[in-house]
Coordinates of C-alpha atoms in Angstrom, one line a residue:
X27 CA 22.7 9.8 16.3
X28 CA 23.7 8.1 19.8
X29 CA 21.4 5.4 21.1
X30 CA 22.0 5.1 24.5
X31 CA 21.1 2.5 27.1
X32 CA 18.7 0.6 25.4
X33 CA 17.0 -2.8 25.4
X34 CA 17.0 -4.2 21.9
X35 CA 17.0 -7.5 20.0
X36 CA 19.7 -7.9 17.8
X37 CA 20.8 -9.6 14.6
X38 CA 19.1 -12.6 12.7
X39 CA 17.8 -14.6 15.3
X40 CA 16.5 -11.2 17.4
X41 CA 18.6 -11.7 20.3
X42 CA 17.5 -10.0 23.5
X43 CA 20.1 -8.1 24.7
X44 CA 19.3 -6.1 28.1
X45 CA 21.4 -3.0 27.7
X46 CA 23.2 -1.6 24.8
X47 CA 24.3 1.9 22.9
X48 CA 23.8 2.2 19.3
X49 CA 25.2 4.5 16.6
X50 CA 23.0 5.4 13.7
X51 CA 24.7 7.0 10.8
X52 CA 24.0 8.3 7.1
X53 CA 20.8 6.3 7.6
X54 CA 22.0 3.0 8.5
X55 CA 22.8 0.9 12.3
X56 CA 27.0 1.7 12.4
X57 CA 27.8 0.1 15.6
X58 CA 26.2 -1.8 18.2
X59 CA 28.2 -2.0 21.7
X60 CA 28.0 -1.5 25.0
X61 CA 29.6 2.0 26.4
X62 CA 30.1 3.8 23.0
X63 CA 31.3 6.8 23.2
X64 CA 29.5 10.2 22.0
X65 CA 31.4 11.7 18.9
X66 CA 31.6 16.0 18.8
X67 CA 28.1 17.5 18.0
X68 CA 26.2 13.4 17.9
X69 CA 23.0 13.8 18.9
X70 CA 22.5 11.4 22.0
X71 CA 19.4 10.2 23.1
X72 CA 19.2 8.0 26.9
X73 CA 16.2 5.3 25.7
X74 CA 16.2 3.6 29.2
X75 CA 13.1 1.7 29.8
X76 CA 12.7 1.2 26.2
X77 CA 13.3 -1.9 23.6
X78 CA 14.2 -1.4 20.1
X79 CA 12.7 -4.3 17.8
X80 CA 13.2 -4.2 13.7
X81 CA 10.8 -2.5 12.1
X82 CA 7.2 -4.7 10.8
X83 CA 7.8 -5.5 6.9
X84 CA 4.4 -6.0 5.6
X85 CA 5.2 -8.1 3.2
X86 CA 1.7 -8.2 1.4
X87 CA -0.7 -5.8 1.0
X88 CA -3.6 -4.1 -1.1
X89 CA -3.9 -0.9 -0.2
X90 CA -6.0 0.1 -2.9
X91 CA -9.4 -1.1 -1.9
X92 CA -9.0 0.9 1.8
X93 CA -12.3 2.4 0.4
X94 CA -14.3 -0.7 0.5
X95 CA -13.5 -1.8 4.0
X96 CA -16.1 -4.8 5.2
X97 CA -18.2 -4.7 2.0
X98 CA -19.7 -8.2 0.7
X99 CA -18.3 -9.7 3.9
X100 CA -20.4 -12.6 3.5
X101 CA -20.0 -13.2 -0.5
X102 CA -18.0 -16.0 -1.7
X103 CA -13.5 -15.4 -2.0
X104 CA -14.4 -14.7 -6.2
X105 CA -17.4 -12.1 -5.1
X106 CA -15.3 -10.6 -3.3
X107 CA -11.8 -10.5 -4.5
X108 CA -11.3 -11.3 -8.1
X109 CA -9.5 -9.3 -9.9
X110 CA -12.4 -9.7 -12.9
X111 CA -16.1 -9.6 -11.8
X112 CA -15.5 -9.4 -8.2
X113 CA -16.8 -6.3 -5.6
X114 CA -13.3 -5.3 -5.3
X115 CA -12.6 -5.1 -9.0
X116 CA -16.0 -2.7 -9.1
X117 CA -15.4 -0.5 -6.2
X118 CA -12.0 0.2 -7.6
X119 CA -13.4 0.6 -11.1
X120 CA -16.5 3.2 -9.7
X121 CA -14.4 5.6 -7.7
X122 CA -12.2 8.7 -8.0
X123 CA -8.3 8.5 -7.3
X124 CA -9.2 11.4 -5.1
X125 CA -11.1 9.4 -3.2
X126 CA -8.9 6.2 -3.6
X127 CA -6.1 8.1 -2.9
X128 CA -7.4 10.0 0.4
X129 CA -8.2 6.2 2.2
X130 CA -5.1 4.4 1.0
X131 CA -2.9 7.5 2.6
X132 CA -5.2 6.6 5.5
X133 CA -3.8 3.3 6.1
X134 CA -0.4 4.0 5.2
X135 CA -0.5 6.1 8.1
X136 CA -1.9 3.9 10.4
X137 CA 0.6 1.2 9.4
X138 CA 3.4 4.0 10.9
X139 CA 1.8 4.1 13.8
X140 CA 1.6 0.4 14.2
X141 CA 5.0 0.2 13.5
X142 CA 5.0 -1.1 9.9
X143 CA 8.2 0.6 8.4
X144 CA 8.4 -1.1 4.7
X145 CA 5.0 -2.5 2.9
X146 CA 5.2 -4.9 -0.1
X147 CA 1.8 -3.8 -2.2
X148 CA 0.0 -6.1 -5.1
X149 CA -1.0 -2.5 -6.8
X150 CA -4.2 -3.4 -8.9
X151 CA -5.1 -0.2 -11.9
X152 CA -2.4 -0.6 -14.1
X153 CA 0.0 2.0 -14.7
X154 CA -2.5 4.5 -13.4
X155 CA -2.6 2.7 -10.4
X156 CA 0.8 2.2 -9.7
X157 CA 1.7 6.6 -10.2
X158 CA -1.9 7.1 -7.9
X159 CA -0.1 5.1 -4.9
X160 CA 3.5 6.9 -5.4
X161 CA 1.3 10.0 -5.3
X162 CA -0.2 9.0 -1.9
X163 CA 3.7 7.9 -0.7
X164 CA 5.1 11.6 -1.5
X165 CA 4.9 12.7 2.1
X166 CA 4.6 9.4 3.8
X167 CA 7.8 8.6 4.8
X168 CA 7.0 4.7 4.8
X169 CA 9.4 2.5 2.5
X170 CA 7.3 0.8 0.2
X171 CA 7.7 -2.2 -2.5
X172 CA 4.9 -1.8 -5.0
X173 CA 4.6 -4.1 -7.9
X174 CA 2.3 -3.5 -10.9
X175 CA 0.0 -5.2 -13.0
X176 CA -1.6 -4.5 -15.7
X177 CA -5.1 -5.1 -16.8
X178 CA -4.9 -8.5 -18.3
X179 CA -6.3 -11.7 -17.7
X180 CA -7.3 -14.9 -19.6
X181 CA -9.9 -17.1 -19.3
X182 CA -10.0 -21.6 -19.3
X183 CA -10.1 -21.4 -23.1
X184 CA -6.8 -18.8 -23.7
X185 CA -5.1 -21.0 -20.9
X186 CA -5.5 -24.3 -22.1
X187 CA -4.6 -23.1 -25.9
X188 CA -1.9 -21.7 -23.9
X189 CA -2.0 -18.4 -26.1
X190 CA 0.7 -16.5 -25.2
X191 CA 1.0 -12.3 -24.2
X192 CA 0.1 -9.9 -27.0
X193 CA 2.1 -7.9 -28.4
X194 CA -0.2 -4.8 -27.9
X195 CA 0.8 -4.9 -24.0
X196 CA 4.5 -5.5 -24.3
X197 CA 4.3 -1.2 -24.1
X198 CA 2.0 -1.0 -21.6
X199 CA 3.9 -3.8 -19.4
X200 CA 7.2 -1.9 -20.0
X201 CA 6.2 1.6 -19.2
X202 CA 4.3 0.5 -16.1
X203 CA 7.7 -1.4 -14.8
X204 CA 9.5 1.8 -15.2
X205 CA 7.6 3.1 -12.3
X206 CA 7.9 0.3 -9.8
X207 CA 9.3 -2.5 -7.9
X208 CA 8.2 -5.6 -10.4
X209 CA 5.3 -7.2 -11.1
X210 CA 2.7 -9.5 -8.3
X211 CA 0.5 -11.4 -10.7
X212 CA -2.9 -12.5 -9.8
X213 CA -2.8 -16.2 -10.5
X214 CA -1.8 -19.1 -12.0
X215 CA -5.9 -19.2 -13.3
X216 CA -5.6 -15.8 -14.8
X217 CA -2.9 -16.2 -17.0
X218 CA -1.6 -19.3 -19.6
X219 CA 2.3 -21.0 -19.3
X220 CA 3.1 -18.9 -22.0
X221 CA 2.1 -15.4 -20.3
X222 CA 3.8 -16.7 -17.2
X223 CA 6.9 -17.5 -18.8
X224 CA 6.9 -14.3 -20.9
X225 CA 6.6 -12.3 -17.2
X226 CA 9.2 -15.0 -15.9
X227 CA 12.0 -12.6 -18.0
X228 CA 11.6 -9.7 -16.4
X229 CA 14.3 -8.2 -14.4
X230 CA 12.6 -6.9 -11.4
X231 CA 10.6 -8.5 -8.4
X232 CA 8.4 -10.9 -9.5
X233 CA 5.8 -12.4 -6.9
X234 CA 2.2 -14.6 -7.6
X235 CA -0.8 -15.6 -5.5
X236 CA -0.7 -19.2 -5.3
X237 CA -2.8 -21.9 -3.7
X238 CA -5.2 -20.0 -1.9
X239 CA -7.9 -21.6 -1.8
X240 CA -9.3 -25.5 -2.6
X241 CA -11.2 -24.1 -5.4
X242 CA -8.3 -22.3 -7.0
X243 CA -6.3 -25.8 -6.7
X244 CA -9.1 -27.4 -8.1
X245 CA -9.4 -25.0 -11.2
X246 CA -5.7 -25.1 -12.2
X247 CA -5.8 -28.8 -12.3
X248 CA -9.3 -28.9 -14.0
X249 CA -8.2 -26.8 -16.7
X250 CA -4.5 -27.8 -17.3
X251 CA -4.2 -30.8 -15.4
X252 CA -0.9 -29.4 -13.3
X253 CA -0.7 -28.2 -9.6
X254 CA -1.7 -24.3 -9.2
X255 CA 2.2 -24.3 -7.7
X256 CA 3.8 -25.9 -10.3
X257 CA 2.3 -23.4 -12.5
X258 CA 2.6 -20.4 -10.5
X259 CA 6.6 -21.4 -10.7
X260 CA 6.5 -20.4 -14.2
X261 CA 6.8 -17.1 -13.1
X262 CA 10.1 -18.1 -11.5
X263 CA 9.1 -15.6 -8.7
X264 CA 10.8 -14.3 -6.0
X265 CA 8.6 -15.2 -3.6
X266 CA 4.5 -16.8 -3.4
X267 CA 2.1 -15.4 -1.7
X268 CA -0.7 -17.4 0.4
X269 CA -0.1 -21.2 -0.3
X270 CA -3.0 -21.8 2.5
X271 CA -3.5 -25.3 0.9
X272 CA 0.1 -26.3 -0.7
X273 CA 0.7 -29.7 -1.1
X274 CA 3.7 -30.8 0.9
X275 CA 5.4 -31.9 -2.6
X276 CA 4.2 -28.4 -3.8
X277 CA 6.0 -26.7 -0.7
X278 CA 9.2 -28.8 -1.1
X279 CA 9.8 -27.6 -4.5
X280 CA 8.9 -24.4 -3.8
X281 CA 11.3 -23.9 -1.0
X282 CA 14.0 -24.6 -3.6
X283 CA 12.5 -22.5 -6.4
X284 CA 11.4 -19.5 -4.6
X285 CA 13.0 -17.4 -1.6
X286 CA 9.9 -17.7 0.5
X287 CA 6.1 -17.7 1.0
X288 CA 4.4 -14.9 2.0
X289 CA 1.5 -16.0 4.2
X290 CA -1.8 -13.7 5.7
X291 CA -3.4 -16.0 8.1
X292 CA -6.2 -13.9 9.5
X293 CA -7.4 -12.5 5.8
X294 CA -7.6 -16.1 4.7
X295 CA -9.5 -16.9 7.9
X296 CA -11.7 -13.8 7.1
X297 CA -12.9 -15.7 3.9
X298 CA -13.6 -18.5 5.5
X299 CA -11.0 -20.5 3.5
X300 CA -8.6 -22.0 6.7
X301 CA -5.3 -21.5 8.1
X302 CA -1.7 -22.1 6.5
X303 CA 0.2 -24.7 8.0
X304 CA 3.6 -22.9 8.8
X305 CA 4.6 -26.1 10.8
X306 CA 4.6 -27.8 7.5
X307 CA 5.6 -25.0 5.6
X308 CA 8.7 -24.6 7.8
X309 CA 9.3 -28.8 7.9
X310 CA 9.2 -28.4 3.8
X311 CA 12.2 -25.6 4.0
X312 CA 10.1 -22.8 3.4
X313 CA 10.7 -19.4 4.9
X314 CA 8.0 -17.8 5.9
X315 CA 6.9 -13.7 6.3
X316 CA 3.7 -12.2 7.0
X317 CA 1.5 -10.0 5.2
X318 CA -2.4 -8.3 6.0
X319 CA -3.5 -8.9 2.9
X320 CA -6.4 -6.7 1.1
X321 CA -7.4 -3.7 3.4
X322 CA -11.2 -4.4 2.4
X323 CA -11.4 -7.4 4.8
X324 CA -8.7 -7.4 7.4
X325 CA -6.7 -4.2 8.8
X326 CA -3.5 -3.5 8.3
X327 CA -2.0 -4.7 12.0
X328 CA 1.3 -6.7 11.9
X329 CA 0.8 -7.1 15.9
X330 CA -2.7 -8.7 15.4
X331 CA -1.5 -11.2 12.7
X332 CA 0.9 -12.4 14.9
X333 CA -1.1 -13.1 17.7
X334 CA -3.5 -15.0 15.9
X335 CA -0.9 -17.2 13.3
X336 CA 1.1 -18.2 17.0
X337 CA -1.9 -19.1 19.0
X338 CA -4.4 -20.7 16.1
X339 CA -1.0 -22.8 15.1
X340 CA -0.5 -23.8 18.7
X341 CA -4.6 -24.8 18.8
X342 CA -4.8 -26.9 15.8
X343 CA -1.3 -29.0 16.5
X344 CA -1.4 -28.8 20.0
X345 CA 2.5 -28.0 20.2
X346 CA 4.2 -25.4 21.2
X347 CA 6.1 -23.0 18.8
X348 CA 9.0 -20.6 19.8
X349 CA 7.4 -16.8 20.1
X350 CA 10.9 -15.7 18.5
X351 CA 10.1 -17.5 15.1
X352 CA 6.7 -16.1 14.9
X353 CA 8.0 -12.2 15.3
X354 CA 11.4 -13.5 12.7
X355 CA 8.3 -13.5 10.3
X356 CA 7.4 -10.2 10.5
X357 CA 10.7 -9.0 10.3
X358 CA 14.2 -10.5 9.5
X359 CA 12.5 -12.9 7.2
X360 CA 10.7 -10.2 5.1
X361 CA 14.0 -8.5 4.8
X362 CA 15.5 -12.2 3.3
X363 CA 12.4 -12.7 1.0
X364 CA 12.8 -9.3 -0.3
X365 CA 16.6 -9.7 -0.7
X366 CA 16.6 -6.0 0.9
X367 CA 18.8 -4.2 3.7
X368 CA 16.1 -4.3 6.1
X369 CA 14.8 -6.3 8.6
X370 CA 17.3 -6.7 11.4
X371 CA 19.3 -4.1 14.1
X372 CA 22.9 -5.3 12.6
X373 CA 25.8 -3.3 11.3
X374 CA 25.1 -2.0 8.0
X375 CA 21.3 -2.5 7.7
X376 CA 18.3 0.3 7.5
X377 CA 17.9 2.0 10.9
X378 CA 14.1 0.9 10.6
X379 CA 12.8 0.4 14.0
X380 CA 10.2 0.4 16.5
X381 CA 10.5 1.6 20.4
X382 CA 8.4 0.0 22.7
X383 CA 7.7 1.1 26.1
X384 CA 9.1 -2.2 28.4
X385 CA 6.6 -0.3 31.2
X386 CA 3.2 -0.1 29.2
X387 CA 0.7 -1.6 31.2
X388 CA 0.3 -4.5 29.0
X389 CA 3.9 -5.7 29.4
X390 CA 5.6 -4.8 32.5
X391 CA 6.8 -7.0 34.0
X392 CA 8.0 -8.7 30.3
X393 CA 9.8 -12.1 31.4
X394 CA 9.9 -13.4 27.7
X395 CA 10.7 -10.4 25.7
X396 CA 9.6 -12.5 22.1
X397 CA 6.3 -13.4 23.7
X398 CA 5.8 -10.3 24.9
X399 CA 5.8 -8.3 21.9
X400 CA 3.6 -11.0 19.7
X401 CA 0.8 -11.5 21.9
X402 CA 0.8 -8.6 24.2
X403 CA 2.2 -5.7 23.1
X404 CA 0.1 -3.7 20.6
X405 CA -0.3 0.1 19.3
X406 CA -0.5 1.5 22.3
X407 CA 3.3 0.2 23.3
X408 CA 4.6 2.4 20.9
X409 CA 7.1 5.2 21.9
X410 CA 8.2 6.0 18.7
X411 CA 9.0 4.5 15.0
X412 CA 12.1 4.8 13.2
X413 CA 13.0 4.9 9.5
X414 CA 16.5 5.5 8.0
X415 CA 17.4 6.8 11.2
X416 CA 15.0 9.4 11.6
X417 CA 11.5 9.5 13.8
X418 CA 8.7 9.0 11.7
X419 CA 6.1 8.8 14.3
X420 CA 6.5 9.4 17.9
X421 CA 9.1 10.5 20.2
X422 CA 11.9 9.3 22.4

């Protein structure tokens, strides 16, 4: 396929270029240059008046509680979410994976339509859970990363005798990571140095909630005396999720540790627990992607967490901060924190991308092409969605 005459933004640092073709070939960007010229029988498509932008990566999600959307809205974070006695836990407990299965294909499809080509799911249910959501992904053509977890969680007094995993799960643990990406563990609360060590060995993706909230801080250090972060690097993860109230010490050693922090500003804002400080985050080293979090209390909307981590940032250190490194978040830097192909218009990655309409009515005329697309565009700019070179949703 033969992209012709297109706006686009390019490479690592999303370059705006004004006018460009673009070969797409065996699923992948070939070449990128002005004036290419159609090979026999290549499809060519004229995309004037359109801009190409990297697919969203999502790069955390729970799509399992789609069912529950806006229940116990104003319980405590632990009523709600915990992954023992809270309403999530018990909704996903009490209903059918017919039913289970029918919402979460729901909001895969509305994350195509809002331009969300790869999602990164913490899949709660086990092993059953993790074949339910590869069930729902048969015909979605949405890449997904889904790591596992299996039912098992320790309380203060199996954390601070620092038991470690029994041997009774090592099956369960090792038929469930047959069937997906790697593992996204709860908690550093949830599980002793031992546990966390024992996961720390295994070969795939390995991710952990960390520092979410002041209470969770305050629980780690109440029960083992250590830093929720310090212990969450036991793991030796790929990446950390949340880190909402980090300690700058916490962040600096995580930005050598880890490959990045995966942060969901408007689902931590929906539990009333604050706002992560990505200026500080950012000063620390870190590299930062976005995710929407738990479908139960924010939607799945990649353009709508961009708006609001840009302009609440802005608000609360009354500074300016470049549009371009707010949309890097939701794109190239998901692609570098998953260590996958994906994330960038460059030779050789995933053709996963979106085309916007330059002329929607909430953009033309678009002067600043970055700021344009995180606090304007939306849904409704979408022409069409790409993934592996092939429309997904849309036309063009």
């Amino acid at each position: 396929m033969l992209i012709k005459n297109t706006s686009v933004l390019i490479g690592q640092e999303l370059d705006y270029v004004s006018n460009t073709d673009i070969r797409i070939q065996n699923d992948k960007f070939k070449k990128i240059n002005s004036k290419i010229k159609p090979i026999l029988k290549e499809e060519t498509i004229d995309c004037e008046g359109l801009l190409m932008i990297p697919g969203f990566i999502n790069a955390h999600t729970h799509i399992g509680d789609s069912v529950g959307k806006d229940i116990s809205l104003n319980n405590t974070v632990n009523e709600k979410i915990h992954p023992v006695f809270g309403a999530k836990s018990k909704i996903l407990k009490k209903t059918s994976n017919e039913i289970l299965g029918n919402f979460m294909k729901n909001t895969c499809h509305s994350m195509l339509r809002k331009g969300i080509t790869t999602f990164v799911d913490f899949r709660e249910g086990s092993l059953d859970g993790v074949i339910l959501l590869k069930k729902v992904l048969e015909d979605v053509p949405l890449r997904s990363i889904i790591l596992g977890r299996i039912e098992f969680y320790q309380d203060a007094k199996e954390i601070k005798k620092n038991l470690s995993f029994p041997s009774v799960k090592s099956s369960e643990l090792s038929e469930l990571l047959k069937k997906c990406d790697g593992i996204g563990v709860s908690g550093a609360n949830e599980n002793s140095n031992s546990v966390l060590n024992y996961y720390s060995k295994i070969p795939k993706i390995r991710a952990i909630h960390s520092a979410e909230t002041i209470q969770s801080i305050s629980q780690s250090k109440k029960i083992t005396g250590k830093s929720e972060t310090i212990r969450a690097l036991t793991l030796k993860p790929d990446f950390l999720v949340h880190m909402t109230f980090a300690s700058k010490s916490d962040l600096k050693i995580a930005s050598k540790k880890t490959r990045g922090i995966v942060i969901c500003p408007r689902a931590n804002s929906s539990l009333a627990e604050g706002i992560p400080d990505i200026d500080l985050m950012q000063k620390s080293g870190c590299i930062l992607a976005l995710g929407t979090d738990n479908v139960m209390i924010n939607s799945p909307d990649m353009f709508r967490e961009m708006d609001f981590i840009w302009k609440v940032t802005m608000g609360l250190h009354k500074k300016r901060i470049d549009a371009k490194e707010i949309l890097k978040m939701a794109t190239v830097n998901g692609g570098k924190i998953l260590n996958k192909n994906i994330g960038s218009i460059e030779s050789g990655k995933f053709a996963d991308c979106i085309f916007l309409d330059k002329h929607a009515l909430d953009l033309e005329p678009m002067h600043d092409p970055h700021a344009s697309i995180v606090h304007r565009a939306s849904e409704s700019a979408i022409k069409a969605v790409m993934i592996g070179g092939k429309i997904v949703h849309g036309k063009i």
